[in-house]
Structures are given as C-alpha cells and as structure tokens.
mmCIF file of C-alpha atoms in Angstrom:
data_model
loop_
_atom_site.group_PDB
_atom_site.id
_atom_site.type_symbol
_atom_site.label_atom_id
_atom_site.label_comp_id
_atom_site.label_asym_id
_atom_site.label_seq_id
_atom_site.Cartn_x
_atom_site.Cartn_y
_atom_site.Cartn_z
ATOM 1 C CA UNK A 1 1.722 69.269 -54.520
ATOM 2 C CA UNK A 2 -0.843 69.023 -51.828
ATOM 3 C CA UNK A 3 -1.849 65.220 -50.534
ATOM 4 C CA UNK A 4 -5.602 64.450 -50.827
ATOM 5 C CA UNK A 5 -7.224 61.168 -50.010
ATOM 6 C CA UNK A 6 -8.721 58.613 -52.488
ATOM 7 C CA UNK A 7 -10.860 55.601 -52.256
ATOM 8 C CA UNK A 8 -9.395 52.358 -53.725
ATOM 9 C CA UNK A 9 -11.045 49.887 -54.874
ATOM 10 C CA UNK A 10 -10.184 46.185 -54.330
ATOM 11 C CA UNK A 11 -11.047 42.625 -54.798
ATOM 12 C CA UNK A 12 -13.424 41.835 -51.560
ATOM 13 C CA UNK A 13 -11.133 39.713 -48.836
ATOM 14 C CA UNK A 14 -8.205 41.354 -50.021
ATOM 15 C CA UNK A 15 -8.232 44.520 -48.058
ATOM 16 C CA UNK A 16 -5.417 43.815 -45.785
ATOM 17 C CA UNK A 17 -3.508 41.939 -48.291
ATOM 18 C CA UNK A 18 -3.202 45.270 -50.265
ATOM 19 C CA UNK A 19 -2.911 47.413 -47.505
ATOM 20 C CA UNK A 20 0.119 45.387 -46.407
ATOM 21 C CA UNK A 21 1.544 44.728 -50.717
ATOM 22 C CA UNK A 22 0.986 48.742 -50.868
ATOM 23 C CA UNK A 23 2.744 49.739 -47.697
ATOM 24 C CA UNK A 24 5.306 47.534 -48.500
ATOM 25 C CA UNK A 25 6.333 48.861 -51.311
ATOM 26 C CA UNK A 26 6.081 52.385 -50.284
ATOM 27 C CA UNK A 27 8.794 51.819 -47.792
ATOM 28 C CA UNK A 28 10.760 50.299 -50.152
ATOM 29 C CA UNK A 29 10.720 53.147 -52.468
ATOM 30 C CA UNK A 30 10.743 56.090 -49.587
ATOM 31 C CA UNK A 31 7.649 57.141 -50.833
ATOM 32 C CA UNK A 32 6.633 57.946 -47.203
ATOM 33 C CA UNK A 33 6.243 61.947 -47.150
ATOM 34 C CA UNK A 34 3.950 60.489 -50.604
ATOM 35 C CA UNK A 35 1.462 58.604 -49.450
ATOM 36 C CA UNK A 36 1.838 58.740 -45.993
ATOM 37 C CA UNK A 37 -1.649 56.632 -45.124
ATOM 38 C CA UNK A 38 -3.074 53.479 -46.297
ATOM 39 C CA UNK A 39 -6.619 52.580 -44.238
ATOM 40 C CA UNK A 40 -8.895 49.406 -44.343
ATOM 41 C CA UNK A 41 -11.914 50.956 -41.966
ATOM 42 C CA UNK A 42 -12.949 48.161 -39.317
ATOM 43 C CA UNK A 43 -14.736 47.451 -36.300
ATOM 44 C CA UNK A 44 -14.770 45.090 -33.542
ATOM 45 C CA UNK A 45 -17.380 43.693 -32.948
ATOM 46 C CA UNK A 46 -17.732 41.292 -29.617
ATOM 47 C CA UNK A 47 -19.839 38.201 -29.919
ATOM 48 C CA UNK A 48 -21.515 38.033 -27.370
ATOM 49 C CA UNK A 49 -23.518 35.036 -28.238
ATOM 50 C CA UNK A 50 -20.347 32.647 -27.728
ATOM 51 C CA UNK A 51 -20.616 30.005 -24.803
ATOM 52 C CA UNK A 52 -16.622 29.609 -24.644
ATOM 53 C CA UNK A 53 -15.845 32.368 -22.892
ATOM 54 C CA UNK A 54 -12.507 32.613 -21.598
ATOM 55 C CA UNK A 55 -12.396 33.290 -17.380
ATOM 56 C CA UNK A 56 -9.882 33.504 -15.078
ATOM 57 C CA UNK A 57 -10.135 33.331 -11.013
ATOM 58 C CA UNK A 58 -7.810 35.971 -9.135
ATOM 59 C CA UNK A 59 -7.370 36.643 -6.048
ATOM 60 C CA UNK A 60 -8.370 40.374 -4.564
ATOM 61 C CA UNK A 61 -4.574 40.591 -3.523
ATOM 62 C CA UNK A 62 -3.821 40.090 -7.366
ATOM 63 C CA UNK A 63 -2.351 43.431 -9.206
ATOM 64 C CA UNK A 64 -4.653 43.490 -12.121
ATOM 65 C CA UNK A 65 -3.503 44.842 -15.951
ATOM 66 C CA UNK A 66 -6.410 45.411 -17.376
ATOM 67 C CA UNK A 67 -9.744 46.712 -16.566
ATOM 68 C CA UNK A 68 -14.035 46.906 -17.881
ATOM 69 C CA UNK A 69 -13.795 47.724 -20.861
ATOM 70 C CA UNK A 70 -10.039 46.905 -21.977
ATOM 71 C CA UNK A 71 -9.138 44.754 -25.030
ATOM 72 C CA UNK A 72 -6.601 42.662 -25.085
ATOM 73 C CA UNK A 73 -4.348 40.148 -27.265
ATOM 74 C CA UNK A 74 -3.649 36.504 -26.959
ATOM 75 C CA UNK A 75 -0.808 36.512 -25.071
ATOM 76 C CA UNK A 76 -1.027 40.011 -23.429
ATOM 77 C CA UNK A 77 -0.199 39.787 -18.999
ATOM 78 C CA UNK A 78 -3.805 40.351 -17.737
ATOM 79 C CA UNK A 79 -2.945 39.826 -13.854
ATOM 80 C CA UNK A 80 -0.346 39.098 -11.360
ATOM 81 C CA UNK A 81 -0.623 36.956 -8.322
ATOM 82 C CA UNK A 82 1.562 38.466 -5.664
ATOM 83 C CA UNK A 83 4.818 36.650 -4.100
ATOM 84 C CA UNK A 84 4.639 33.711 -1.646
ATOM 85 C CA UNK A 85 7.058 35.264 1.303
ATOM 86 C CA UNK A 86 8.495 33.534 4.396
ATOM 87 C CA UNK A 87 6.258 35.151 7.052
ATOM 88 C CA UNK A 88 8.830 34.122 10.139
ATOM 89 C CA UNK A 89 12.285 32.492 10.038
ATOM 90 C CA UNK A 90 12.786 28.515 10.000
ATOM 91 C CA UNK A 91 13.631 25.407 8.054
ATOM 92 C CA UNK A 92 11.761 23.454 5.213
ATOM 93 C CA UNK A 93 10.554 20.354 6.613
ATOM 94 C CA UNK A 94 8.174 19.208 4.179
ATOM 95 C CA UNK A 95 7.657 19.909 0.091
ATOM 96 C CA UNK A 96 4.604 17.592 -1.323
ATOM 97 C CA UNK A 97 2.478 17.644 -4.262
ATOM 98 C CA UNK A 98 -1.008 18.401 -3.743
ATOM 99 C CA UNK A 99 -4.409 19.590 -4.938
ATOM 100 C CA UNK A 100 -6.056 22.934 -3.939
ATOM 101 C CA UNK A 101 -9.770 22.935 -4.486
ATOM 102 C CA UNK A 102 -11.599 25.629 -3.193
ATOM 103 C CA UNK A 103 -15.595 24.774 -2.957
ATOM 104 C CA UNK A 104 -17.888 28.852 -3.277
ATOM 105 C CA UNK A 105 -21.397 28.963 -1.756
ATOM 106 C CA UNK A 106 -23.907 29.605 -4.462
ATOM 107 C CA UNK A 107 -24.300 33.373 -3.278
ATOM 108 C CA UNK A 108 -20.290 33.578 -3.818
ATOM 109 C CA UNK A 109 -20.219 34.843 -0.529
ATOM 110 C CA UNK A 110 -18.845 32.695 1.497
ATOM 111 C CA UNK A 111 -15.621 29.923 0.245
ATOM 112 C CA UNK A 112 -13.600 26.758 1.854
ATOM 113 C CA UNK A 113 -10.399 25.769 0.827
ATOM 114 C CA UNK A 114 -9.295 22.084 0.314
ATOM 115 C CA UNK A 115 -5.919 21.352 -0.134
ATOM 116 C CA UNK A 116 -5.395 17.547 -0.490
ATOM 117 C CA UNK A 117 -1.795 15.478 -0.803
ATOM 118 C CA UNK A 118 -1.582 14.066 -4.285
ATOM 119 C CA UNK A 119 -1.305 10.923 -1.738
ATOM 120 C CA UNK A 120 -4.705 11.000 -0.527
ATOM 121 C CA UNK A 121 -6.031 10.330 -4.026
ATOM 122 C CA UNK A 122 -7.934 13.441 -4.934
ATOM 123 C CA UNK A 123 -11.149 12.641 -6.944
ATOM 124 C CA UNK A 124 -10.866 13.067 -10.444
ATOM 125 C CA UNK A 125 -13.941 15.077 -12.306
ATOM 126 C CA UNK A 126 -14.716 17.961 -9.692
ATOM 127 C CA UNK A 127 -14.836 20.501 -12.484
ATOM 128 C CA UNK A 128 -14.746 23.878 -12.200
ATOM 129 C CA UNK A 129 -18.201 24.268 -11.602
ATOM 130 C CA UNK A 130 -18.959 21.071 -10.504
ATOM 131 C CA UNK A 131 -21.847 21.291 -7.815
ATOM 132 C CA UNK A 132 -20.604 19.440 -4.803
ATOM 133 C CA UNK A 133 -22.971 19.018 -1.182
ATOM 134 C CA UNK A 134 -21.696 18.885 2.662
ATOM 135 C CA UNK A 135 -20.428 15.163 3.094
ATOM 136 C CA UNK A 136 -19.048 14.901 -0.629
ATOM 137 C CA UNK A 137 -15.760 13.031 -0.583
ATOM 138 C CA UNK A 138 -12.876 15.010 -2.557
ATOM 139 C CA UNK A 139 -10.825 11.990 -2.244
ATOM 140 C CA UNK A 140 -10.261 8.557 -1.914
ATOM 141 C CA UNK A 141 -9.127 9.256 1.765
ATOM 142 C CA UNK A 142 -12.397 9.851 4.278
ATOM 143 C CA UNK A 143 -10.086 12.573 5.529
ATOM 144 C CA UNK A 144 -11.220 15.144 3.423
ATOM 145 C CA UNK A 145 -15.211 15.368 2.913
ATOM 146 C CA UNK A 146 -16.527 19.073 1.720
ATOM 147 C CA UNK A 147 -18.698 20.537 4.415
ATOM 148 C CA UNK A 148 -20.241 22.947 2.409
ATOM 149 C CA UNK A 149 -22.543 23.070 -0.304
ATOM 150 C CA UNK A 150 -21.803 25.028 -3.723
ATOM 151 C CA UNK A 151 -19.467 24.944 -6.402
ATOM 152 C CA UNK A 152 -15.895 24.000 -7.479
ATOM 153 C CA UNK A 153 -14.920 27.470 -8.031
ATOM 154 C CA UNK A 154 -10.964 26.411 -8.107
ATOM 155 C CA UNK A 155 -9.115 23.272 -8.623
ATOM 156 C CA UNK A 156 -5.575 23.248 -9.005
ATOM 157 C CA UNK A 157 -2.311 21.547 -8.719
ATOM 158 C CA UNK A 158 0.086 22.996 -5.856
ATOM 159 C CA UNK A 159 3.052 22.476 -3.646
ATOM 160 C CA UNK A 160 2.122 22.499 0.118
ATOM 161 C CA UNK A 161 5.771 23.455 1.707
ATOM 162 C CA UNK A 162 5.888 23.356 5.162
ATOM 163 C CA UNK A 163 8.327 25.739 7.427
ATOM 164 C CA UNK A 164 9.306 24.801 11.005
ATOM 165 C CA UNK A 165 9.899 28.082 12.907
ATOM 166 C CA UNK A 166 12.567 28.619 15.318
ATOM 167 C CA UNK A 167 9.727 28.270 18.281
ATOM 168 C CA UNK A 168 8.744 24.971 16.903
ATOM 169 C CA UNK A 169 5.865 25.707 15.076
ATOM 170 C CA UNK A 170 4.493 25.119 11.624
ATOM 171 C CA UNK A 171 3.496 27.599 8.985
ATOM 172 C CA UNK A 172 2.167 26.781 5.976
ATOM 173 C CA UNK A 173 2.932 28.035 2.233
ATOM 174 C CA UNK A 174 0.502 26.630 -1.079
ATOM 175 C CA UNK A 175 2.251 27.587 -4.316
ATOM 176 C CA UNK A 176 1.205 27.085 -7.674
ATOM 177 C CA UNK A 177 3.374 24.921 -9.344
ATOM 178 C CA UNK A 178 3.702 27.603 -12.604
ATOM 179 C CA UNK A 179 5.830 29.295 -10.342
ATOM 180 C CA UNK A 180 7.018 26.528 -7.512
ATOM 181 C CA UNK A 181 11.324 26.325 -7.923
ATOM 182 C CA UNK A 182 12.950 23.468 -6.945
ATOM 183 C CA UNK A 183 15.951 24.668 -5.679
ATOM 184 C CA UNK A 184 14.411 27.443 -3.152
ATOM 185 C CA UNK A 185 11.807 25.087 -1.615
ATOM 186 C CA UNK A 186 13.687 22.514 -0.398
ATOM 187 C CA UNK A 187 13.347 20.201 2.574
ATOM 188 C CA UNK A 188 16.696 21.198 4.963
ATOM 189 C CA UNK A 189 16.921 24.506 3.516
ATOM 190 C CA UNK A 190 16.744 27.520 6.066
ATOM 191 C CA UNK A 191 14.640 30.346 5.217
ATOM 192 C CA UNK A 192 14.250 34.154 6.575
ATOM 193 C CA UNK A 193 11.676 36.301 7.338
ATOM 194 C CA UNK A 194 10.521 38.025 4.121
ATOM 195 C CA UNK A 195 12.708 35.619 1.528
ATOM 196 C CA UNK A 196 10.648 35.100 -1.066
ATOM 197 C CA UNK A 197 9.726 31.334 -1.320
ATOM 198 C CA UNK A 198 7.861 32.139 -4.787
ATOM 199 C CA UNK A 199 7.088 34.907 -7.846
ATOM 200 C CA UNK A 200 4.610 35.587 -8.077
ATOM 201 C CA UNK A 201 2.114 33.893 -10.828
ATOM 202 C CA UNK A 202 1.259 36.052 -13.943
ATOM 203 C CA UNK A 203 -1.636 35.175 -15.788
ATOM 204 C CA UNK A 204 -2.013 36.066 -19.224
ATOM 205 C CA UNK A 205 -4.800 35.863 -22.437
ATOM 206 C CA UNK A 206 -5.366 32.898 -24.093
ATOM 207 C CA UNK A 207 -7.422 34.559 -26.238
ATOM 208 C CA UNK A 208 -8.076 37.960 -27.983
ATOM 209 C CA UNK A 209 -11.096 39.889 -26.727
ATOM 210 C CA UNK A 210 -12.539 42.698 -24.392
ATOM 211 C CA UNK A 211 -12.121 42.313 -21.027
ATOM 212 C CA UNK A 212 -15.260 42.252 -18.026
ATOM 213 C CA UNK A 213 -14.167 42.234 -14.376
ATOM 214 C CA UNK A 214 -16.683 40.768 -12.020
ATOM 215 C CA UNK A 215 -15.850 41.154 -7.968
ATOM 216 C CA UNK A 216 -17.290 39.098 -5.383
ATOM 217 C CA UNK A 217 -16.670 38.956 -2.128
ATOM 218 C CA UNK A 218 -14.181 36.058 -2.233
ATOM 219 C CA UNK A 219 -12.348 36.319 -5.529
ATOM 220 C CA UNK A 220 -12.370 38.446 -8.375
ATOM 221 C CA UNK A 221 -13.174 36.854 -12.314
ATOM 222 C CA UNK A 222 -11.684 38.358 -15.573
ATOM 223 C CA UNK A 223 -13.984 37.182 -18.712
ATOM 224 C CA UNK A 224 -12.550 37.417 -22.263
ATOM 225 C CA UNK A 225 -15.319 37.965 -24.492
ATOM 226 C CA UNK A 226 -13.805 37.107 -28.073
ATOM 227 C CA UNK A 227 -13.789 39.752 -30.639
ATOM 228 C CA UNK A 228 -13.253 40.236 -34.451
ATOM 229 C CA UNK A 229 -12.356 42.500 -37.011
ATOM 230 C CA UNK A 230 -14.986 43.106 -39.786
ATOM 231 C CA UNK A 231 -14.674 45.104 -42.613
ATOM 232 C CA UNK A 232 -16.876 48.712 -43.130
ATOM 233 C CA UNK A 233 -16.414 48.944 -46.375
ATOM 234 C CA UNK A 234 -16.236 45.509 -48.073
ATOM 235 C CA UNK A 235 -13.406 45.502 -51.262
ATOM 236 C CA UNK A 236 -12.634 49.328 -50.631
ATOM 237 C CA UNK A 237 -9.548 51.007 -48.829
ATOM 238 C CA UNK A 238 -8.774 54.801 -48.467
ATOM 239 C CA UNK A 239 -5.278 56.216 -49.502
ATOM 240 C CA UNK A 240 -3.483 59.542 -48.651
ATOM 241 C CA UNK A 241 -1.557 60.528 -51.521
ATOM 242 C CA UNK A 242 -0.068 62.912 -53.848
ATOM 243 C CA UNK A 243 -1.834 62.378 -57.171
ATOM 244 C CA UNK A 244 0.210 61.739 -60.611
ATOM 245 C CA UNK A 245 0.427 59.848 -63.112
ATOM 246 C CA UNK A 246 3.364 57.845 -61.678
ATOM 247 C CA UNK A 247 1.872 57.711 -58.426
ATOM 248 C CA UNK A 248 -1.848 56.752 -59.799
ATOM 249 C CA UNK A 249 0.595 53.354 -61.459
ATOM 250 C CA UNK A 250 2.322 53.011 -58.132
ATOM 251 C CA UNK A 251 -0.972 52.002 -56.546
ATOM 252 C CA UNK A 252 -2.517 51.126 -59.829
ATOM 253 C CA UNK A 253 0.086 47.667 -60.221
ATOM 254 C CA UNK A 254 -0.296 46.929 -56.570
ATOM 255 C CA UNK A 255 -1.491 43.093 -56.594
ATOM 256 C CA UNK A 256 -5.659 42.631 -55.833
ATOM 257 C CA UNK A 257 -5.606 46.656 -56.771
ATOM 258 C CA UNK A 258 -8.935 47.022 -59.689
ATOM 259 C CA UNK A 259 -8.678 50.604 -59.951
ATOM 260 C CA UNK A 260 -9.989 54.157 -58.036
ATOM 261 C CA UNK A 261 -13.019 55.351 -57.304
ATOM 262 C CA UNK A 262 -13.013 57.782 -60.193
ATOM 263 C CA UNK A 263 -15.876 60.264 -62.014
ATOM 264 C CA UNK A 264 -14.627 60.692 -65.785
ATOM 265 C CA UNK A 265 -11.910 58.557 -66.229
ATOM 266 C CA UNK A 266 -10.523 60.817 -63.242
ATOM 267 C CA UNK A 267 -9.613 59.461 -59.829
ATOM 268 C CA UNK A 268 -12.545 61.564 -57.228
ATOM 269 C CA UNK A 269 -10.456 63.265 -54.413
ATOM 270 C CA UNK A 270 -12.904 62.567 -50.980
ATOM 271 C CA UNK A 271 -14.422 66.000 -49.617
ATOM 272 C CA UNK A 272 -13.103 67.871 -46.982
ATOM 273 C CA UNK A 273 -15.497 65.905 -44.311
ATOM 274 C CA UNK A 274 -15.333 62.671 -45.915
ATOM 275 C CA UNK A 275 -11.769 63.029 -44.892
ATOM 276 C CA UNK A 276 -12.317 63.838 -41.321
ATOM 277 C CA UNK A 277 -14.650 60.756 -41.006
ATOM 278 C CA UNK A 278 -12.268 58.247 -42.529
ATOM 279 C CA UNK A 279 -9.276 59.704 -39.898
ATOM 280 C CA UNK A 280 -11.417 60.001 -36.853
ATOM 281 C CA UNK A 281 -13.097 56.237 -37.709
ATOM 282 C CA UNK A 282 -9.011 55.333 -38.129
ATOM 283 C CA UNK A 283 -7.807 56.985 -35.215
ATOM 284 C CA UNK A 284 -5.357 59.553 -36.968
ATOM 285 C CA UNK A 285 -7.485 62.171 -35.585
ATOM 286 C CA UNK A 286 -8.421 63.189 -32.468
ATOM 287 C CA UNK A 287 -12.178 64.353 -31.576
ATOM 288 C CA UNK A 288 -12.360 67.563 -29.361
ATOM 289 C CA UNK A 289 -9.255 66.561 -27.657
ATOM 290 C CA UNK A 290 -10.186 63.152 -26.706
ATOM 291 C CA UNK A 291 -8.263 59.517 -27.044
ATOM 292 C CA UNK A 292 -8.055 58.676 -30.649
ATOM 293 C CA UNK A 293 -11.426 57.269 -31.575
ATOM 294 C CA UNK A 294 -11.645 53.133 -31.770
ATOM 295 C CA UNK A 295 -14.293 51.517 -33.714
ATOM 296 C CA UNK A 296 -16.504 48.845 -31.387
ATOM 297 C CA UNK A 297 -19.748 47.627 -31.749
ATOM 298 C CA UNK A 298 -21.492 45.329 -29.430
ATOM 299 C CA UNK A 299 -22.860 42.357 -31.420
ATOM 300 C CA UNK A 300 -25.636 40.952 -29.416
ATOM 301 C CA UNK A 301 -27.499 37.479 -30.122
ATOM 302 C CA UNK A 302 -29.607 38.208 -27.380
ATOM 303 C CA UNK A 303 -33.075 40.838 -28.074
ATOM 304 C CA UNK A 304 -36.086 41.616 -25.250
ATOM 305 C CA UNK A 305 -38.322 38.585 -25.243
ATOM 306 C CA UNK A 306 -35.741 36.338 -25.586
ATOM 307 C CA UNK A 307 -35.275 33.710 -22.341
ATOM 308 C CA UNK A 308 -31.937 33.390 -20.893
ATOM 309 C CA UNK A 309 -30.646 30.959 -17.851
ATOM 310 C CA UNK A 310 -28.304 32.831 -15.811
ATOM 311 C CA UNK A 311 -25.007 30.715 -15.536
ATOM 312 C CA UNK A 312 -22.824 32.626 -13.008
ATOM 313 C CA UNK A 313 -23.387 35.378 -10.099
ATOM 314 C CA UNK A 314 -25.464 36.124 -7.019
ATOM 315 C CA UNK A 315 -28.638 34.360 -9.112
ATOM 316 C CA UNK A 316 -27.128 31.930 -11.338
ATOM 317 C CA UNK A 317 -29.083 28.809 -12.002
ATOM 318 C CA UNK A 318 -32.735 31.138 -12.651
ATOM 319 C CA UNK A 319 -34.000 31.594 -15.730
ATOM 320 C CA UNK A 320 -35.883 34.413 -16.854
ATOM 321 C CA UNK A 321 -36.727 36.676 -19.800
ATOM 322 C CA UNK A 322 -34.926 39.373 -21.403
ATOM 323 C CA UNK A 323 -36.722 43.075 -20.892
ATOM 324 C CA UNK A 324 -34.511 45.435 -21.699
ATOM 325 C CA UNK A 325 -30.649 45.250 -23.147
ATOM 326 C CA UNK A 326 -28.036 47.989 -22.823
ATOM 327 C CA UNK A 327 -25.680 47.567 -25.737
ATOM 328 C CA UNK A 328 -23.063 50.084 -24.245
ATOM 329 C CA UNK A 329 -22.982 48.647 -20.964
ATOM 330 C CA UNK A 330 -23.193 45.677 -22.132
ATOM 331 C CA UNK A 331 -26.194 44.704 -19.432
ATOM 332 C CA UNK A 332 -29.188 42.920 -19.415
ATOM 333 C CA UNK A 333 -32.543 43.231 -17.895
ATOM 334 C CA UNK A 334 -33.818 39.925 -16.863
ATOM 335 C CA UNK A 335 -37.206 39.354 -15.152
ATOM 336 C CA UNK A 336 -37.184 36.283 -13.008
ATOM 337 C CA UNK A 337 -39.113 34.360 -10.674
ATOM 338 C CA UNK A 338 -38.219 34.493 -6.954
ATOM 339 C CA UNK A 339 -40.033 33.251 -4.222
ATOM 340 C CA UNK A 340 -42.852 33.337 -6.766
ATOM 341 C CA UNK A 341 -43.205 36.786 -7.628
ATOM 342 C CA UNK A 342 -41.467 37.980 -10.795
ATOM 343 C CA UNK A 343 -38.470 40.000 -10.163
ATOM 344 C CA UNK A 344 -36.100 42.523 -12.398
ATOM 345 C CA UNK A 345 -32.541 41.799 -12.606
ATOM 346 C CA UNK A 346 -29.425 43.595 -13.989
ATOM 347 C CA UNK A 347 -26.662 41.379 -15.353
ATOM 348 C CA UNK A 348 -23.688 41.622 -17.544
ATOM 349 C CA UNK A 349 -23.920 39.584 -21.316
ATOM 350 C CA UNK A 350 -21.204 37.311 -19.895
ATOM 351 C CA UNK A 351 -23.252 35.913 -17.156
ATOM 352 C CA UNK A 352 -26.090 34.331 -19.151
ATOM 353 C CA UNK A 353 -26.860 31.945 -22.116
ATOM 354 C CA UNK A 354 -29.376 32.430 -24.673
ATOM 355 C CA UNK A 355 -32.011 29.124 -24.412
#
C-alpha cells in the first residue's frame, strides 16, 4: 500500500512528547518500513535582545571549530589553543602561580600583557571589561602599574614556568592552568627543544546558540547568541504512514494523541506539495541540490528608530540610533555622533544594547 502523510493533531506542549511516545513504539513493533517519519515543524529563532551573551577571547594562533553563522550545542569544542612547546633546550628553574591580565586600547588595536605572581597580590575586581588608565596599580606591589589606557580584555589564572637554557639564559612559558601538568613542569626537570610543556587548551560552549566571529587586530572573539526551538504549528505533528485501520489505532492510542486531521469521519491525506513543504521545512528533502534546508529566523528586539549604545568594537561606548537592520546578516545601521557630525555605522546585533 502506498505511504502518504497525515496531520496529527495533539494536545498543545505535547508535540515532542508524542513524537518521542510514537517513535517509540514504532521501533518497538518494527513498524519502521510503516511509518517511517514522525515531524514536529520548528524554527530557531535567535534572541537577539538578550544581554548575556556568551563570548570567548582566542588567540589568532587558535584552530577555530566553528565559524559565522554555525550553531552549536552546550558542550560542543568551539576552539583550540595551540601547544605550549620548549622553544630551546634547558632546565626548569622556576614554576609559580600567577595572573595574566592583558589591558586592549579602546580601538582594539593595540594590547599589553600583565602577568603578575600570585605573590605580588594582584588586585581583585579588574573585570573583564573593567576600564583601567596609565598609572593604575594591578597589584598590591608598585611593581606592576598599567601604562596604558583601555580595557581588561583578559584576566586569567596561569603558571609562569621559567626554562634556563644551556647558554644561560631565560625563556619564558605562561600556561593556562586548564591545561598546566604537574609532573611535566617541574623545577629540576630537563626539557628539549620542541617537548611539549603543555596541550593545548580547548574551549568549548557553555551554552547552545549560533555562533558570530569578530577579528581584531589583537585577538579574535566567538559570541554565542542563545537560541530556541519554537513550534510552527502549535498542537499539530505530521506523520508518514501507511493508512489502516490498525495503523489509524496505532497512532490513534498514542498518549496526548486527540485524533487526525480528517474531512468526513476520514483521516485527509496532505497534497502532493503540502508534502514537499513539510520535508523540505524538515530537512528530509533536499532543494535543487542544496544542504538539507534548516529552519532559522532572526528574532530581533531591536526596529529603525530605536537608540542603541554600542558595547564592544572599534566605536563602543557611542550611542546612536538605529536606521536600517539587516535581519539576514544580522547587522545594524547605526547613525552616531562623531566629532559632531552624525555618522553611519555598520555593526553586528551582538555588539549593541537596546536603551
């Protein structure tokens, strides 16, 4: 008998319930090659209007897994730091705790790097993001005043191992302590060109969401914008079946199941493109050859005429108001004020915050 697809019809909330009571027992009975497809039709939809964004500071050097665009799981390996590697032969001669802090010019271009023994009494509260001015102490110690102004773009906890080389010399070697071991970096220990002293440091999602990448000229930034899952079709799901009477009780008893979409007392088979919508919005069909088709909409808090205060890139701190928006790109058109003459701007969603 020839498999046609029907609309089910299902206590609202309880879409994936079903889905997941009806495939269940499908596999149970080997009713595969029967109803072979069970769909809830979503989207995802990013909120863009979220201040808790997740971010995450790599290095250029850093092999990146994902890119613009991407989504991504809690959990999922986003980047890689690379390996910390003897650069010339010698002995461990020091291992201390310290504090790398890493201070960015407000145009991002330029950065200074702090790194401060735990001894020394780093000061507590320099933030990420923390502003911070030439001749601010970062610790207890007057050894170590900034000598910049900007921002706390990194602040960290490290091990600062120091390597005597065979000509006497000192190099050098900050390692995060996620990936610092004990019994490599040792003080006494001998060490080759090339050994490595450390992994390198993965860094994964805390989060679920679709991924931005933002380069600048020190550093690189992967934002998380958080997504969910909403529902098309509210207490409706779409089955692939071969219609019966046993198989119209199969589904019939499932739990949360009120019935089909019927006409007559008679459950109404979907048309021929009605079908080809529901398995191109569900990926199980390609569209002229492309990637299986993914369901994303951009939801944006943020309309033209709306002011916005930009809170990271080349003109953070400037507020201005919102001309045009680019949904796909994700983009904004800001107008703001500079050097007293108003000014059009292009930034991404993730850089600003609706005021």
């Amino acid at each position: 008998m020839k498999k046609e697809w029907y609309i089910i019809h299902t206590i609202t909330g309880y879409e994936n319930k079903v889905k997941e009571n009806l495939e269940a027992k499908i596999k149970a009975q080997g009713y595969e090659n029967i109803i072979p497809n069970v769909v809830v039709l979503e989207e995802t939809v990013i909120d863009t209007s979220s201040k808790s964004l997740e971010r995450h500071i790599v290095s250029h050097d850093a092999k990146l897994h994902v890119s613009n665009g991407m989504d991504v799981e809690k959990g999922d390996l986003i980047a890689e730091e690379p390996a910390v590697k003897v650069r010339r032969d010698g002995t461990i001669v020091d291992v201390t705790n310290a504090r790398r802090i890493v201070i960015e010019t407000t145009d991002k271009k330029f950065s200074k790097t702090y790194v401060i023994p735990e001894s020394a009494k780093p000061v507590s509260g320099l933030r990420v993001g923390a502003n911070v001015f030439q001749g601010t102490f970062l610790a207890a110690s007057d050894e170590y005043i900034c000598d910049v102004d900007g921002k706390v773009a990194i602040n960290e906890k490290v091990k600062k191992v120091v390597v005597r080389t065979i000509l006497g010399d000192e190099d050098v070697y900050i390692i995060h302590v996620d990936v610092f071991n004990p019994s490599v970096c040792k003080k006494g220990v001998v060490v080759k060109a090339g050994q490595v002293l450390a992994e390198g440091r993965k860094i994964y999602a805390k989060s679920s969401g679709r991924v931005a990448i933002v380069e600048y000229p020190t550093r690189k930034e992967i934002v998380i914008q958080k997504t969910k899952k909403r529902k098309l079709y509210p207490g409706y799901l779409f089955v692939e079946m071969i219609m019966n009477d046993h198989t119209w009780e199969f589904v019939r008893s499932t739990p949360f199941v009120m019935g089909f979409v019927s006409a007559g007392g008679r459950p109404l088979p979907l048309k021929p493109q009605e079908v080809h919508y529901i398995k191109r919005l569900a990926g199980l069909e390609e569209i002229h050859h492309e990637a299986k088709t993914q369901i994303t909409k951009v939801e944006l808090e943020i309309q033209p005429g709306d002011s916005v205060k930009i809170i990271t890139g080349p003109f953070e701190g400037f507020v201005g108001v919102v001309k045009e928006v680019d949904e796909e790109k994700q983009e904004l058109k800001v107008n703001i004020t500079i050097f007293g003459r108003e000014t059009p701007v292009t930034v991404h969603v993730s850089e600003v915050e609706k005021i």
